[in-house]
């Protein structure tokens, strides 16, 4: 898969994982696991990129004697999810066009 496409998909997946409530790294990975495998190093790279793009905010809380970062989606992050939904319709149309020849030959 094209690295840029995959990167964009993973960004949206992480945003979707925190869409309804703030969360922290381990929980995000756990919530996404039934759908996609994601390493901690990959997740934290994505989280930093999304924070830089103002798509999420971060707050640090002490939990069990350790600091834990909680991530919350912003309006910009919600807009990115909505943009993805619109883009996905176009991607599906392209997929149908590309596979149309296969269907015609069956």
mmCIF file of C-alpha atoms in Angstrom:
data_model
loop_
_atom_site.group_PDB
_atom_site.id
_atom_site.type_symbol
_atom_site.label_atom_id
_atom_site.label_comp_id
_atom_site.label_asym_id
_atom_site.label_seq_id
_atom_site.Cartn_x
_atom_site.Cartn_y
_atom_site.Cartn_z
ATOM 1 C CA UNK A 1 0.000 0.000 0.000
ATOM 2 C CA UNK A 2 1.206 3.500 -0.755
ATOM 3 C CA UNK A 3 2.865 4.893 2.387
ATOM 4 C CA UNK A 4 1.068 8.261 2.147
ATOM 5 C CA UNK A 5 -2.317 6.576 1.787
ATOM 6 C CA UNK A 6 -1.623 4.272 4.719
ATOM 7 C CA UNK A 7 -0.412 7.209 6.804
ATOM 8 C CA UNK A 8 -3.635 9.100 6.138
ATOM 9 C CA UNK A 9 -5.754 6.079 6.957
ATOM 10 C CA UNK A 10 -3.951 5.492 10.245
ATOM 11 C CA UNK A 11 -4.360 9.144 11.215
ATOM 12 C CA UNK A 12 -8.113 8.906 10.712
ATOM 13 C CA UNK A 13 -8.260 5.608 12.618
ATOM 14 C CA UNK A 14 -6.550 7.176 15.628
ATOM 15 C CA UNK A 15 -8.890 10.164 15.488
ATOM 16 C CA UNK A 16 -11.868 7.808 15.334
ATOM 17 C CA UNK A 17 -10.554 5.947 18.392
ATOM 18 C CA UNK A 18 -10.762 9.147 20.469
ATOM 19 C CA UNK A 19 -13.805 10.640 18.770
ATOM 20 C CA UNK A 20 -16.278 9.926 21.587
ATOM 21 C CA UNK A 21 -14.038 10.240 24.639
ATOM 22 C CA UNK A 22 -10.492 11.155 25.528
ATOM 23 C CA UNK A 23 -8.087 8.259 25.788
ATOM 24 C CA UNK A 24 -4.456 7.314 26.381
ATOM 25 C CA UNK A 25 -1.936 5.391 24.280
ATOM 26 C CA UNK A 26 -2.374 1.839 25.574
ATOM 27 C CA UNK A 27 -6.171 2.101 25.441
ATOM 28 C CA UNK A 28 -6.079 3.492 21.891
ATOM 29 C CA UNK A 29 -3.982 0.516 20.756
ATOM 30 C CA UNK A 30 -6.324 -1.893 22.574
ATOM 31 C CA UNK A 31 -9.447 -0.275 21.059
ATOM 32 C CA UNK A 32 -7.980 -0.426 17.550
ATOM 33 C CA UNK A 33 -6.618 -3.977 17.821
ATOM 34 C CA UNK A 34 -9.736 -5.765 16.483
ATOM 35 C CA UNK A 35 -9.425 -3.680 13.310
ATOM 36 C CA UNK A 36 -5.736 -2.910 12.807
ATOM 37 C CA UNK A 37 -2.410 -3.738 14.448
ATOM 38 C CA UNK A 38 -0.503 -0.665 15.550
ATOM 39 C CA UNK A 39 2.802 -0.551 17.414
ATOM 40 C CA UNK A 40 3.385 1.900 20.242
ATOM 41 C CA UNK A 41 6.128 3.670 18.301
ATOM 42 C CA UNK A 42 3.835 4.131 15.302
ATOM 43 C CA UNK A 43 0.973 5.339 17.502
ATOM 44 C CA UNK A 44 3.054 7.945 19.302
ATOM 45 C CA UNK A 45 4.423 9.253 16.001
ATOM 46 C CA UNK A 46 0.834 9.630 14.757
ATOM 47 C CA UNK A 47 -0.288 11.299 17.994
ATOM 48 C CA UNK A 48 2.524 13.853 17.781
ATOM 49 C CA UNK A 49 1.675 14.575 14.132
ATOM 50 C CA UNK A 50 -2.035 15.009 14.951
ATOM 51 C CA UNK A 51 -1.223 17.286 17.878
ATOM 52 C CA UNK A 52 0.999 19.441 15.633
ATOM 53 C CA UNK A 53 -1.870 19.666 13.145
ATOM 54 C CA UNK A 54 -4.248 20.808 15.933
ATOM 55 C CA UNK A 55 -6.433 17.740 15.470
ATOM 56 C CA UNK A 56 -6.081 16.702 19.101
ATOM 57 C CA UNK A 57 -5.086 18.117 22.439
ATOM 58 C CA UNK A 58 -3.060 16.479 25.194
ATOM 59 C CA UNK A 59 -3.247 16.701 28.937
ATOM 60 C CA UNK A 60 -1.003 14.925 31.434
ATOM 61 C CA UNK A 61 -2.367 13.329 34.608
ATOM 62 C CA UNK A 62 -0.688 11.355 37.344
ATOM 63 C CA UNK A 63 -2.035 7.799 37.388
ATOM 64 C CA UNK A 64 -0.648 5.097 39.645
ATOM 65 C CA UNK A 65 2.452 7.137 40.426
ATOM 66 C CA UNK A 66 3.212 7.688 36.741
ATOM 67 C CA UNK A 67 2.322 10.414 34.294
ATOM 68 C CA UNK A 68 -0.213 9.463 31.651
ATOM 69 C CA UNK A 69 -1.079 11.539 28.591
ATOM 70 C CA UNK A 70 -4.740 11.769 27.642
ATOM 71 C CA UNK A 71 -5.682 12.730 24.099
ATOM 72 C CA UNK A 72 -8.884 14.541 23.099
ATOM 73 C CA UNK A 73 -10.075 15.231 19.568
ATOM 74 C CA UNK A 74 -10.544 18.854 18.485
ATOM 75 C CA UNK A 75 -13.015 20.371 16.043
ATOM 76 C CA UNK A 76 -10.235 20.185 13.430
ATOM 77 C CA UNK A 77 -9.901 16.449 14.094
ATOM 78 C CA UNK A 78 -13.663 15.962 13.750
ATOM 79 C CA UNK A 79 -13.532 17.837 10.428
ATOM 80 C CA UNK A 80 -10.763 15.477 9.267
ATOM 81 C CA UNK A 81 -12.981 12.472 9.994
ATOM 82 C CA UNK A 82 -15.836 14.073 8.043
ATOM 83 C CA UNK A 83 -13.503 14.892 5.136
ATOM 84 C CA UNK A 84 -12.365 11.270 5.151
ATOM 85 C CA UNK A 85 -15.962 10.061 4.887
ATOM 86 C CA UNK A 86 -16.460 12.211 1.801
ATOM 87 C CA UNK A 87 -13.113 11.126 0.314
ATOM 88 C CA UNK A 88 -13.966 7.492 0.955
ATOM 89 C CA UNK A 89 -16.952 7.710 -1.381
ATOM 90 C CA UNK A 90 -14.580 8.814 -4.149
ATOM 91 C CA UNK A 91 -12.110 6.029 -3.286
ATOM 92 C CA UNK A 92 -14.925 3.471 -3.515
ATOM 93 C CA UNK A 93 -15.905 4.808 -6.934
ATOM 94 C CA UNK A 94 -12.305 4.496 -8.113
ATOM 95 C CA UNK A 95 -12.140 0.942 -6.739
ATOM 96 C CA UNK A 96 -15.338 0.030 -8.580
ATOM 97 C CA UNK A 97 -13.904 1.432 -11.798
ATOM 98 C CA UNK A 98 -10.614 -0.444 -11.386
ATOM 99 C CA UNK A 99 -12.305 -3.767 -10.599
ATOM 100 C CA UNK A 100 -15.077 -3.356 -13.190
ATOM 101 C CA UNK A 101 -13.008 -5.103 -15.831
ATOM 102 C CA UNK A 102 -12.566 -8.079 -13.521
ATOM 103 C CA UNK A 103 -16.338 -8.309 -13.031
ATOM 104 C CA UNK A 104 -16.973 -8.067 -16.772
ATOM 105 C CA UNK A 105 -14.620 -11.007 -17.431
ATOM 106 C CA UNK A 106 -16.310 -13.339 -14.935
#
